[in-house]
Each structure stands twice: as C-alpha cells, then as structure tokens.
PDB file of C-alpha atoms in Angstrom:
ATOM      1  CA  MET C   1      44.402  44.619   4.493  1.00 42.00           C
ATOM      2  CA  MET C   2      42.587  47.757   5.634  1.00 44.00           C
ATOM      3  CA  CYS C   3      41.184  50.102   2.996  1.00 44.00           C
ATOM      4  CA  LYS C   4      42.060  53.719   3.907  1.00 48.00           C
ATOM      5  CA  ASP C   5      39.515  55.309   1.603  1.00 50.00           C
ATOM      6  CA  PRO C   6      36.209  55.501   3.532  1.00 47.00           C
ATOM      7  CA  VAL C   7      34.260  55.784   0.272  1.00 40.00           C
ATOM      8  CA  SER C   8      35.804  52.764  -1.431  1.00 46.00           C
ATOM      9  CA  ALA C   9      35.689  50.565   1.696  1.00 44.00           C
ATOM     10  CA  PRO C  10      31.957  49.766   1.389  1.00 48.00           C
ATOM     11  CA  LEU C  11      32.429  49.046  -2.320  1.00 39.00           C
ATOM     12  CA  VAL C  12      35.235  46.601  -1.590  1.00 42.00           C
ATOM     13  CA  ALA C  13      33.175  44.905   1.106  1.00 47.00           C
ATOM     14  CA  THR C  14      30.193  44.662  -1.233  1.00 56.00           C
ATOM     15  CA  GLY C  15      32.333  43.147  -3.989  1.00 58.00           C
ATOM     16  CA  GLN C  16      33.799  40.598  -1.594  1.00 70.00           C
ATOM     17  CA  LEU C  17      30.336  39.707  -0.318  1.00 61.00           C
ATOM     18  CA  ARG C  18      29.039  39.197  -3.854  1.00 65.00           C
ATOM     19  CA  ALA C  19      32.025  37.011  -4.731  1.00 70.00           C
ATOM     20  CA  LEU C  20      31.491  34.923  -1.589  1.00 73.00           C
ATOM     21  CA  THR C  21      27.766  34.637  -2.291  1.00 74.00           C
ATOM     22  CA  SER C  22      28.426  33.543  -5.874  1.00 70.00           C
ATOM     23  CA  THR C  23      30.886  30.899  -4.628  1.00 78.00           C
ATOM     24  CA  VAL C  24      28.368  29.543  -2.126  1.00 78.00           C
ATOM     25  CA  LEU C  25      25.603  29.449  -4.733  1.00 75.00           C
ATOM     26  CA  THR C  26      27.938  27.745  -7.208  1.00 77.00           C
ATOM     27  CA  GLY C  27      28.484  25.003  -4.648  1.00 79.00           C
ATOM     28  CA  ARG C  28      24.720  24.727  -4.233  1.00 76.00           C
ATOM     29  CA  ALA C  29      24.231  24.390  -8.015  1.00 75.00           C
ATOM     30  CA  ILE C  30      26.897  21.664  -8.175  1.00 74.00           C
ATOM     31  CA  ARG C  31      25.155  19.751  -5.378  1.00 77.00           C
ATOM     32  CA  LEU C  32      21.875  20.028  -7.283  1.00 73.00           C
ATOM     33  CA  SER C  33      23.610  18.515 -10.313  1.00 69.00           C
ATOM     34  CA  ARG C  34      24.863  15.622  -8.199  1.00 70.00           C
ATOM     35  CA  ARG C  35      21.288  14.918  -7.130  1.00 71.00           C
ATOM     36  CA  ASN C  36      20.125  14.937 -10.745  1.00 70.00           C
ATOM     37  CA  LEU C  37      22.677  12.532 -12.154  1.00 70.00           C
ATOM     38  CA  ASP C  38      20.339  11.110 -14.792  1.00 72.00           C
ATOM     39  CA  ALA C  39      20.099  14.454 -16.599  1.00 69.00           C
ATOM     40  CA  VAL C  40      23.848  15.070 -16.268  1.00 71.00           C
ATOM     41  CA  LEU C  41      24.735  11.600 -17.576  1.00 76.00           C
ATOM     42  CA  THR C  42      22.301  11.987 -20.470  1.00 75.00           C
ATOM     43  CA  ALA C  43      23.893  15.319 -21.436  1.00 73.00           C
ATOM     44  CA  MET C  44      27.333  13.665 -21.343  1.00 76.00           C
ATOM     45  CA  LEU C  45      26.560  10.325 -22.982  1.00 82.00           C
ATOM     46  CA  LEU C  46      24.163  11.359 -25.739  1.00 81.00           C
ATOM     47  CA  PRO C  47      26.730  13.452 -27.685  1.00 83.00           C
ATOM     48  CA  ILE C  48      29.203  10.559 -27.371  1.00 85.00           C
ATOM     49  CA  MET C  49      26.622   8.151 -28.771  1.00 87.00           C
ATOM     50  CA  LEU C  50      25.847  10.545 -31.639  1.00 84.00           C
ATOM     51  CA  MET C  51      29.543  10.885 -32.429  1.00 86.00           C
ATOM     52  CA  LEU C  52      29.908   7.104 -32.530  1.00 89.00           C
ATOM     53  CA  VAL C  53      26.881   6.847 -34.815  1.00 87.00           C
ATOM     54  CA  PHE C  54      28.269   9.409 -37.255  1.00 86.00           C
ATOM     55  CA  VAL C  55      31.780   7.918 -37.221  1.00 88.00           C
ATOM     56  CA  TYR C  56      30.834   4.258 -37.621  1.00 88.00           C
ATOM     57  CA  PHE C  57      27.567   4.481 -39.575  1.00 86.00           C
ATOM     58  CA  PHE C  58      28.114   7.475 -41.856  1.00 81.00           C
ATOM     59  CA  GLY C  59      31.830   8.265 -41.704  1.00 80.00           C
ATOM     60  CA  GLY C  60      32.784   5.803 -44.421  1.00 78.00           C
ATOM     61  CA  ALA C  61      30.456   7.474 -46.906  1.00 80.00           C
ATOM     62  CA  ILE C  62      31.576  11.065 -46.230  1.00 82.00           C
ATOM     63  CA  ASP C  63      34.737  12.452 -47.824  1.00 80.00           C
ATOM     64  CA  THR C  64      36.203  15.220 -45.650  1.00 81.00           C
ATOM     65  CA  GLY C  65      39.858  15.045 -46.728  1.00 79.00           C
ATOM     66  CA  THR C  66      40.929  13.764 -43.299  1.00 82.00           C
ATOM     67  CA  GLU C  67      40.038  11.049 -40.819  1.00 85.00           C
ATOM     68  CA  TYR C  68      36.317  11.484 -40.200  1.00 89.00           C
ATOM     69  CA  VAL C  69      36.612  11.031 -36.442  1.00 88.00           C
ATOM     70  CA  THR C  70      39.028  13.977 -36.310  1.00 89.00           C
ATOM     71  CA  TYR C  71      36.750  16.011 -38.558  1.00 91.00           C
ATOM     72  CA  VAL C  72      33.682  15.408 -36.390  1.00 92.00           C
ATOM     73  CA  VAL C  73      35.212  16.015 -32.940  1.00 91.00           C
ATOM     74  CA  PRO C  74      34.704  19.832 -32.822  1.00 91.00           C
ATOM     75  CA  GLY C  75      31.025  19.489 -33.688  1.00 90.00           C
ATOM     76  CA  ALA C  76      30.555  16.723 -31.118  1.00 90.00           C
ATOM     77  CA  MET C  77      32.078  18.875 -28.381  1.00 89.00           C
ATOM     78  CA  LEU C  78      29.803  21.810 -29.223  1.00 90.00           C
ATOM     79  CA  LEU C  79      26.830  19.465 -29.379  1.00 88.00           C
ATOM     80  CA  CYS C  80      27.766  18.245 -25.917  1.00 86.00           C
ATOM     81  CA  ALA C  81      27.814  21.821 -24.604  1.00 86.00           C
ATOM     82  CA  GLY C  82      24.379  22.383 -26.137  1.00 84.00           C
ATOM     83  CA  PHE C  83      22.907  19.365 -24.389  1.00 82.00           C
ATOM     84  CA  GLY C  84      24.531  20.382 -21.123  1.00 80.00           C
ATOM     85  CA  SER C  85      23.099  23.891 -21.347  1.00 81.00           C
ATOM     86  CA  ALA C  86      19.567  22.472 -21.238  1.00 79.00           C
ATOM     87  CA  ASN C  87      20.199  21.387 -17.658  1.00 82.00           C
ATOM     88  CA  THR C  88      21.253  24.941 -16.776  1.00 85.00           C
ATOM     89  CA  ALA C  89      17.999  26.394 -18.083  1.00 86.00           C
ATOM     90  CA  VAL C  90      15.968  23.773 -16.221  1.00 84.00           C
ATOM     91  CA  THR C  91      17.683  24.341 -12.868  1.00 84.00           C
ATOM     92  CA  VAL C  92      17.284  28.117 -13.156  1.00 85.00           C
ATOM     93  CA  THR C  93      13.577  27.664 -13.920  1.00 85.00           C
ATOM     94  CA  HIS C  94      13.208  25.372 -10.901  1.00 82.00           C
ATOM     95  CA  ASP C  95      14.579  28.156  -8.717  1.00 79.00           C
ATOM     96  CA  MET C  96      12.383  30.814 -10.322  1.00 79.00           C
ATOM     97  CA  ALA C  97       9.209  28.734  -9.921  1.00 77.00           C
ATOM     98  CA  GLY C  98       9.960  26.982  -6.636  1.00 70.00           C
ATOM     99  CA  GLY C  99       9.906  29.869  -4.192  1.00 71.00           C
ATOM    100  CA  ILE C 100      13.584  29.717  -3.293  1.00 74.00           C
ATOM    101  CA  ILE C 101      14.144  33.094  -4.973  1.00 73.00           C
ATOM    102  CA  ASP C 102      11.890  34.761  -2.379  1.00 69.00           C
ATOM    103  CA  ARG C 103      14.023  33.295   0.389  1.00 72.00           C
ATOM    104  CA  PHE C 104      17.194  34.513  -1.319  1.00 72.00           C
ATOM    105  CA  ARG C 105      15.740  37.988  -1.763  1.00 67.00           C
ATOM    106  CA  SER C 106      14.808  38.110   1.936  1.00 67.00           C
ATOM    107  CA  LEU C 107      18.528  37.606   2.623  1.00 66.00           C
ATOM    108  CA  ASP C 108      19.305  40.530   0.292  1.00 62.00           C
ATOM    109  CA  ILE C 109      20.875  38.267  -2.345  1.00 67.00           C
ATOM    110  CA  GLY C 110      20.596  39.817  -5.802  1.00 64.00           C
ATOM    111  CA  GLY C 111      19.947  38.111  -9.088  1.00 66.00           C
ATOM    112  CA  THR C 112      23.523  38.250 -10.381  1.00 73.00           C
ATOM    113  CA  PRO C 113      25.033  35.888  -7.760  1.00 75.00           C
ATOM    114  CA  ILE C 114      22.104  33.483  -8.159  1.00 78.00           C
ATOM    115  CA  VAL C 115      22.451  33.211 -11.928  1.00 82.00           C
ATOM    116  CA  THR C 116      26.253  33.265 -11.722  1.00 83.00           C
ATOM    117  CA  GLY C 117      26.174  30.219  -9.460  1.00 85.00           C
ATOM    118  CA  HIS C 118      24.179  28.234 -12.006  1.00 84.00           C
ATOM    119  CA  VAL C 119      26.430  29.398 -14.856  1.00 88.00           C
ATOM    120  CA  ALA C 120      29.635  28.485 -13.011  1.00 86.00           C
ATOM    121  CA  ALA C 121      28.282  25.005 -12.280  1.00 86.00           C
ATOM    122  CA  SER C 122      27.269  24.696 -15.939  1.00 86.00           C
ATOM    123  CA  VAL C 123      30.759  25.638 -17.126  1.00 88.00           C
ATOM    124  CA  LEU C 124      32.251  22.997 -14.839  1.00 87.00           C
ATOM    125  CA  ARG C 125      29.808  20.301 -15.995  1.00 86.00           C
ATOM    126  CA  ASN C 126      30.229  21.123 -19.678  1.00 87.00           C
ATOM    127  CA  THR C 127      34.019  21.268 -19.423  1.00 88.00           C
ATOM    128  CA  VAL C 128      34.078  17.757 -17.960  1.00 86.00           C
ATOM    129  CA  ALA C 129      31.581  16.535 -20.567  1.00 87.00           C
ATOM    130  CA  THR C 130      33.508  17.919 -23.541  1.00 89.00           C
ATOM    131  CA  ALA C 131      36.707  16.386 -22.155  1.00 89.00           C
ATOM    132  CA  MET C 132      34.916  13.040 -22.037  1.00 89.00           C
ATOM    133  CA  VAL C 133      33.834  13.454 -25.670  1.00 90.00           C
ATOM    134  CA  PHE C 134      37.412  14.110 -26.735  1.00 89.00           C
ATOM    135  CA  GLY C 135      38.656  11.183 -24.647  1.00 90.00           C
ATOM    136  CA  VAL C 136      36.280   8.799 -26.424  1.00 92.00           C
ATOM    137  CA  ALA C 137      37.260  10.315 -29.797  1.00 91.00           C
ATOM    138  CA  PHE C 138      40.923   9.682 -28.984  1.00 90.00           C
ATOM    139  CA  LEU C 139      40.138   6.060 -28.124  1.00 91.00           C
ATOM    140  CA  ILE C 140      38.461   5.487 -31.499  1.00 90.00           C
ATOM    141  CA  GLY C 141      41.249   6.994 -33.563  1.00 87.00           C
ATOM    142  CA  CYS C 142      41.308  10.799 -33.305  1.00 88.00           C
ATOM    143  CA  ARG C 143      44.922  11.936 -33.555  1.00 88.00           C
ATOM    144  CA  PRO C 144      45.151  15.753 -33.676  1.00 90.00           C
ATOM    145  CA  ASP C 145      48.332  17.490 -34.816  1.00 89.00           C
ATOM    146  CA  ALA C 146      47.877  20.547 -32.587  1.00 89.00           C
ATOM    147  CA  SER C 147      50.905  22.240 -31.049  1.00 91.00           C
ATOM    148  CA  PRO C 148      50.895  23.318 -27.370  1.00 91.00           C
ATOM    149  CA  LEU C 149      49.848  26.843 -28.383  1.00 93.00           C
ATOM    150  CA  ASP C 150      47.097  25.391 -30.556  1.00 93.00           C
ATOM    151  CA  TRP C 151      45.787  23.440 -27.573  1.00 93.00           C
ATOM    152  CA  VAL C 152      45.705  26.603 -25.475  1.00 93.00           C
ATOM    153  CA  ALA C 153      43.687  28.313 -28.231  1.00 94.00           C
ATOM    154  CA  VAL C 154      41.322  25.331 -28.491  1.00 93.00           C
ATOM    155  CA  GLU C 155      40.683  25.409 -24.748  1.00 93.00           C
ATOM    156  CA  GLY C 156      40.146  29.174 -24.806  1.00 94.00           C
ATOM    157  CA  ILE C 157      37.601  29.080 -27.635  1.00 94.00           C
ATOM    158  CA  LEU C 158      35.755  26.145 -26.079  1.00 93.00           C
ATOM    159  CA  LEU C 159      35.625  27.869 -22.698  1.00 93.00           C
ATOM    160  CA  MET C 160      34.300  31.055 -24.286  1.00 94.00           C
ATOM    161  CA  TYR C 161      31.601  29.104 -26.110  1.00 94.00           C
ATOM    162  CA  ILE C 162      30.595  27.144 -23.016  1.00 92.00           C
ATOM    163  CA  LEU C 163      30.448  30.337 -20.948  1.00 92.00           C
ATOM    164  CA  ALA C 164      28.381  32.155 -23.569  1.00 93.00           C
ATOM    165  CA  ILE C 165      25.906  29.325 -24.078  1.00 91.00           C
ATOM    166  CA  SER C 166      25.577  28.816 -20.308  1.00 91.00           C
ATOM    167  CA  TRP C 167      24.596  32.459 -19.772  1.00 91.00           C
ATOM    168  CA  LEU C 168      22.207  32.301 -22.717  1.00 91.00           C
ATOM    169  CA  SER C 169      20.589  29.180 -21.269  1.00 89.00           C
ATOM    170  CA  ALA C 170      20.281  30.935 -17.920  1.00 89.00           C
ATOM    171  CA  CYS C 171      18.305  33.678 -19.711  1.00 89.00           C
ATOM    172  CA  PHE C 172      15.956  31.048 -21.104  1.00 88.00           C
ATOM    173  CA  GLY C 173      15.615  29.615 -17.612  1.00 87.00           C
ATOM    174  CA  VAL C 174      14.648  32.987 -16.151  1.00 86.00           C
ATOM    175  CA  ILE C 175      11.844  33.644 -18.654  1.00 87.00           C
ATOM    176  CA  ALA C 176      10.505  30.069 -18.875  1.00 85.00           C
ATOM    177  CA  ARG C 177       7.438  29.282 -16.797  1.00 82.00           C
ATOM    178  CA  SER C 178       8.146  25.552 -16.429  1.00 82.00           C
ATOM    179  CA  PRO C 179      11.189  23.236 -16.581  1.00 78.00           C
ATOM    180  CA  GLU C 180       9.733  21.592 -19.706  1.00 78.00           C
ATOM    181  CA  ALA C 181       9.547  24.953 -21.456  1.00 81.00           C
ATOM    182  CA  ALA C 182      13.105  25.762 -20.370  1.00 81.00           C
ATOM    183  CA  GLY C 183      14.398  22.557 -21.925  1.00 75.00           C
ATOM    184  CA  GLY C 184      12.511  23.343 -25.120  1.00 75.00           C
ATOM    185  CA  PHE C 185      14.085  26.798 -25.400  1.00 68.00           C
ATOM    186  CA  THR C 186      17.564  25.308 -25.593  1.00 66.00           C
ATOM    187  CA  PHE C 187      16.612  23.105 -28.544  1.00 74.00           C
ATOM    188  CA  VAL C 188      17.821  25.894 -30.825  1.00 75.00           C
ATOM    189  CA  MET C 189      21.346  25.723 -29.410  1.00 75.00           C
ATOM    190  CA  MET C 190      21.353  21.920 -29.583  1.00 78.00           C
ATOM    191  CA  PHE C 191      20.183  22.072 -33.207  1.00 83.00           C
ATOM    192  CA  LEU C 192      22.691  24.627 -34.515  1.00 86.00           C
ATOM    193  CA  PRO C 193      25.649  22.218 -35.000  1.00 88.00           C
ATOM    194  CA  TYR C 194      23.664  20.176 -37.526  1.00 89.00           C
ATOM    195  CA  PRO C 195      23.205  22.842 -40.268  1.00 90.00           C
ATOM    196  CA  SER C 196      26.907  23.737 -40.114  1.00 90.00           C
ATOM    197  CA  SER C 197      30.217  22.162 -41.052  1.00 89.00           C
ATOM    198  CA  ALA C 198      30.155  19.998 -37.920  1.00 90.00           C
ATOM    199  CA  PHE C 199      29.350  16.668 -39.553  1.00 90.00           C
ATOM    200  CA  VAL C 200      29.541  17.224 -43.316  1.00 89.00           C
ATOM    201  CA  PRO C 201      31.229  19.868 -45.499  1.00 89.00           C
ATOM    202  CA  ILE C 202      28.901  22.760 -46.272  1.00 90.00           C
ATOM    203  CA  ASP C 203      29.515  22.283 -50.018  1.00 88.00           C
ATOM    204  CA  THR C 204      27.646  18.965 -49.870  1.00 86.00           C
ATOM    205  CA  MET C 205      24.476  20.635 -48.574  1.00 87.00           C
ATOM    206  CA  PRO C 206      21.688  21.957 -50.836  1.00 87.00           C
ATOM    207  CA  GLY C 207      22.536  25.409 -52.179  1.00 83.00           C
ATOM    208  CA  ARG C 208      19.703  27.116 -50.345  1.00 84.00           C
ATOM    209  CA  LEU C 209      21.277  26.140 -47.005  1.00 87.00           C
ATOM    210  CA  HIS C 210      24.759  27.461 -47.773  1.00 87.00           C
ATOM    211  CA  GLY C 211      24.077  31.023 -46.646  1.00 88.00           C
ATOM    212  CA  PHE C 212      22.705  30.019 -43.262  1.00 90.00           C
ATOM    213  CA  ALA C 213      25.289  27.295 -42.660  1.00 90.00           C
ATOM    214  CA  GLU C 214      28.202  29.600 -43.475  1.00 89.00           C
ATOM    215  CA  HIS C 215      27.067  32.569 -41.394  1.00 89.00           C
ATOM    216  CA  GLN C 216      25.506  31.062 -38.289  1.00 90.00           C
ATOM    217  CA  PRO C 217      27.435  31.318 -34.956  1.00 91.00           C
ATOM    218  CA  VAL C 218      28.546  27.695 -34.677  1.00 93.00           C
ATOM    219  CA  THR C 219      30.297  27.352 -38.049  1.00 93.00           C
ATOM    220  CA  PRO C 220      33.296  29.675 -37.420  1.00 95.00           C
ATOM    221  CA  ILE C 221      33.756  28.142 -33.969  1.00 95.00           C
ATOM    222  CA  ILE C 222      33.882  24.647 -35.455  1.00 95.00           C
ATOM    223  CA  GLU C 223      36.159  25.747 -38.281  1.00 94.00           C
ATOM    224  CA  ALA C 224      38.550  27.432 -35.838  1.00 94.00           C
ATOM    225  CA  LEU C 225      38.668  24.387 -33.549  1.00 94.00           C
ATOM    226  CA  ARG C 226      39.177  22.005 -36.479  1.00 93.00           C
ATOM    227  CA  ALA C 227      41.989  24.099 -37.970  1.00 93.00           C
ATOM    228  CA  LEU C 228      43.762  24.312 -34.614  1.00 93.00           C
ATOM    229  CA  LEU C 229      43.422  20.580 -33.948  1.00 92.00           C
ATOM    230  CA  LEU C 230      44.787  19.751 -37.412  1.00 90.00           C
ATOM    231  CA  ASP C 231      47.501  22.439 -37.182  1.00 88.00           C
ATOM    232  CA  ARG C 232      46.202  24.239 -40.249  1.00 89.00           C
ATOM    233  CA  PRO C 233      45.840  27.984 -40.956  1.00 90.00           C
ATOM    234  CA  VAL C 234      42.884  29.334 -38.992  1.00 90.00           C
ATOM    235  CA  GLY C 235      42.216  32.365 -41.176  1.00 87.00           C
ATOM    236  CA  ASP C 236      39.272  34.529 -40.152  1.00 90.00           C
ATOM    237  CA  SER C 237      37.552  31.748 -38.220  1.00 92.00           C
ATOM    238  CA  ALA C 238      39.301  32.499 -34.920  1.00 91.00           C
ATOM    239  CA  TRP C 239      38.282  36.143 -34.593  1.00 93.00           C
ATOM    240  CA  GLN C 240      34.797  35.394 -35.935  1.00 94.00           C
ATOM    241  CA  ALA C 241      34.417  32.661 -33.311  1.00 94.00           C
ATOM    242  CA  LEU C 242      35.550  34.973 -30.517  1.00 94.00           C
ATOM    243  CA  ALA C 243      33.310  37.768 -31.813  1.00 95.00           C
ATOM    244  CA  TRP C 244      30.253  35.496 -31.799  1.00 95.00           C
ATOM    245  CA  CYS C 245      31.042  34.134 -28.343  1.00 94.00           C
ATOM    246  CA  GLY C 246      31.797  37.571 -26.919  1.00 95.00           C
ATOM    247  CA  GLY C 247      28.655  39.087 -28.427  1.00 95.00           C
ATOM    248  CA  ILE C 248      26.405  36.303 -27.164  1.00 93.00           C
ATOM    249  CA  LEU C 249      28.022  36.483 -23.731  1.00 94.00           C
ATOM    250  CA  ALA C 250      27.634  40.267 -23.405  1.00 94.00           C
ATOM    251  CA  VAL C 251      23.999  40.213 -24.499  1.00 94.00           C
ATOM    252  CA  ALA C 252      23.147  37.203 -22.314  1.00 92.00           C
ATOM    253  CA  VAL C 253      24.716  38.658 -19.155  1.00 91.00           C
ATOM    254  CA  ALA C 254      22.918  41.991 -19.561  1.00 90.00           C
ATOM    255  CA  LEU C 255      19.650  40.342 -20.560  1.00 90.00           C
ATOM    256  CA  SER C 256      19.675  37.856 -17.683  1.00 88.00           C
ATOM    257  CA  GLY C 257      19.983  40.676 -15.154  1.00 83.00           C
ATOM    258  CA  ALA C 258      17.156  42.671 -16.727  1.00 86.00           C
ATOM    259  CA  LEU C 259      14.906  39.628 -17.006  1.00 85.00           C
ATOM    260  CA  PHE C 260      15.583  38.580 -13.410  1.00 81.00           C
ATOM    261  CA  ARG C 261      14.682  42.022 -12.092  1.00 80.00           C
ATOM    262  CA  SER C 262      11.520  42.001 -14.208  1.00 82.00           C
ATOM    263  CA  ARG C 263      10.444  38.556 -12.988  1.00 76.00           C
ATOM    264  CA  THR C 264      11.115  39.289  -9.316  1.00 73.00           C
ATOM    265  CA  ALA C 265       9.914  42.899  -9.187  1.00 69.00           C
TER     266      ALA C 265
END
C-alpha cells in the first residue's frame, strides 16, 4: 500500500527495514545457538537436575503446605531463565569482540536490530527451556489447579520476566570484554532465586535475610506464579511482579542502546 504522505513515507520504509533486519539477525542468533548445543543443553538440563535434587533430596524435610514439587516449580522456571540468559550475554560479547559489528556497521545496521536479534533468540530458547522444566515437573507429580485465565496470566508473567532478563543480559554482553566475563555477570540473575521463596518459605530463613528475600525482584514473581498455579488469591504479587519486570525491561533496553553506541563510537 502506497503512503501518500511524503514525509512519513521514509519513516515507514525505515521502520520496515529495521523490522526486516531484526528478523534476519534473529535467525542468525538462532543458528548460532544450534551450533552451540552444549551450552543450550546445559542451560536447559541443569535447572531440571536442580529441581529433581530439591524435590527428591530435600522436599521431604521441607513443609510448604502443599506438594513440594508444585511449590518449587516457579523457582525452577525462573532459575532456568537465569541460566539461559548467560548464553545471551556470551553471544553478544562474541559479536562485540569478534569484529562482526564492524561489518554490520559498514552495512548501516544499527545497534538496536543487532541486540534485538539476540534477545528474540533468547526469548525463544528460554520459553522452550521453561516449558521443558514444567513438563518434567508434571511427570514427577506437579498438578496445578490453575484455570484457563490463570494459565494466560502465568504465561504473560513468565514472558515478561524472560524478556526483561534477556535484555539485561544483552547489556552485560555489550559491556563485557570477554565471553568468560559475560557469563560471570549473569551469575547475579542465576543466584537471585535462591534467597527468595523459590525453594523454602522465607519465614524459615534467618531473620537478617528476611528483608532482602521479601523485597528482591524475584520473590513477587515467584509468589504470583505460585498463586496462579495453585488457584489462590494473588494479592499484590501480580502488579509487583509486572512492575519489576517492566522496570528492568525499560532500563535494560535504554541502557543497551547507550552502551552499544559508546562501545562502537
């Protein structure tokens, strides 16, 4: 369809070109993941192994008021997203340090489509990985009571979290000087589910940890997912989870663009 406004026509063409470029670069990032299957499989299988360890080794000693496997599933899915985000940071750092960015810039490709491609591939990988975690949890006894609307809310919150953490990992990848450093930056996101309500109730932790565990980003996300899966009142957890995810996403998107321009200036 022809655009009659001569001023808006170049803007439309530019937007379409950026969308096409992002799609092409997303395909490239997915192909890179296929060539690095060991890292992808590790990010998928390690959270499953940890979930099995907690359920079968520690679950019998922890009183959560419900089946422990159902209690632990939200934390395992977020842990899986954290492990998967490490691969995003590493692949972005490979691009930044490998010279490919200079070739992209010579083709007049900006930083946003490049980073967006890696983030889109990360969202796809992490979505598949978290689905695998839930599939294994279902096989070992997880039986959620969520209604269809609850499932839609669960998927929405998980997608927001995966998107936010993928952009944040991309920021780490832009500023890191080596793939090893990029993987180390994401340790914080992989660690956050542990000092939260992911695996044990916060009340069982030492008192000095309560403040951090209750007010860190992961806790309301886990509480919202758990309440939805068990068909219980969500309370303030849902909007707190969305606020954390939205805030992290907004900051990460803006910061990644600024950092990319600074690194490639």
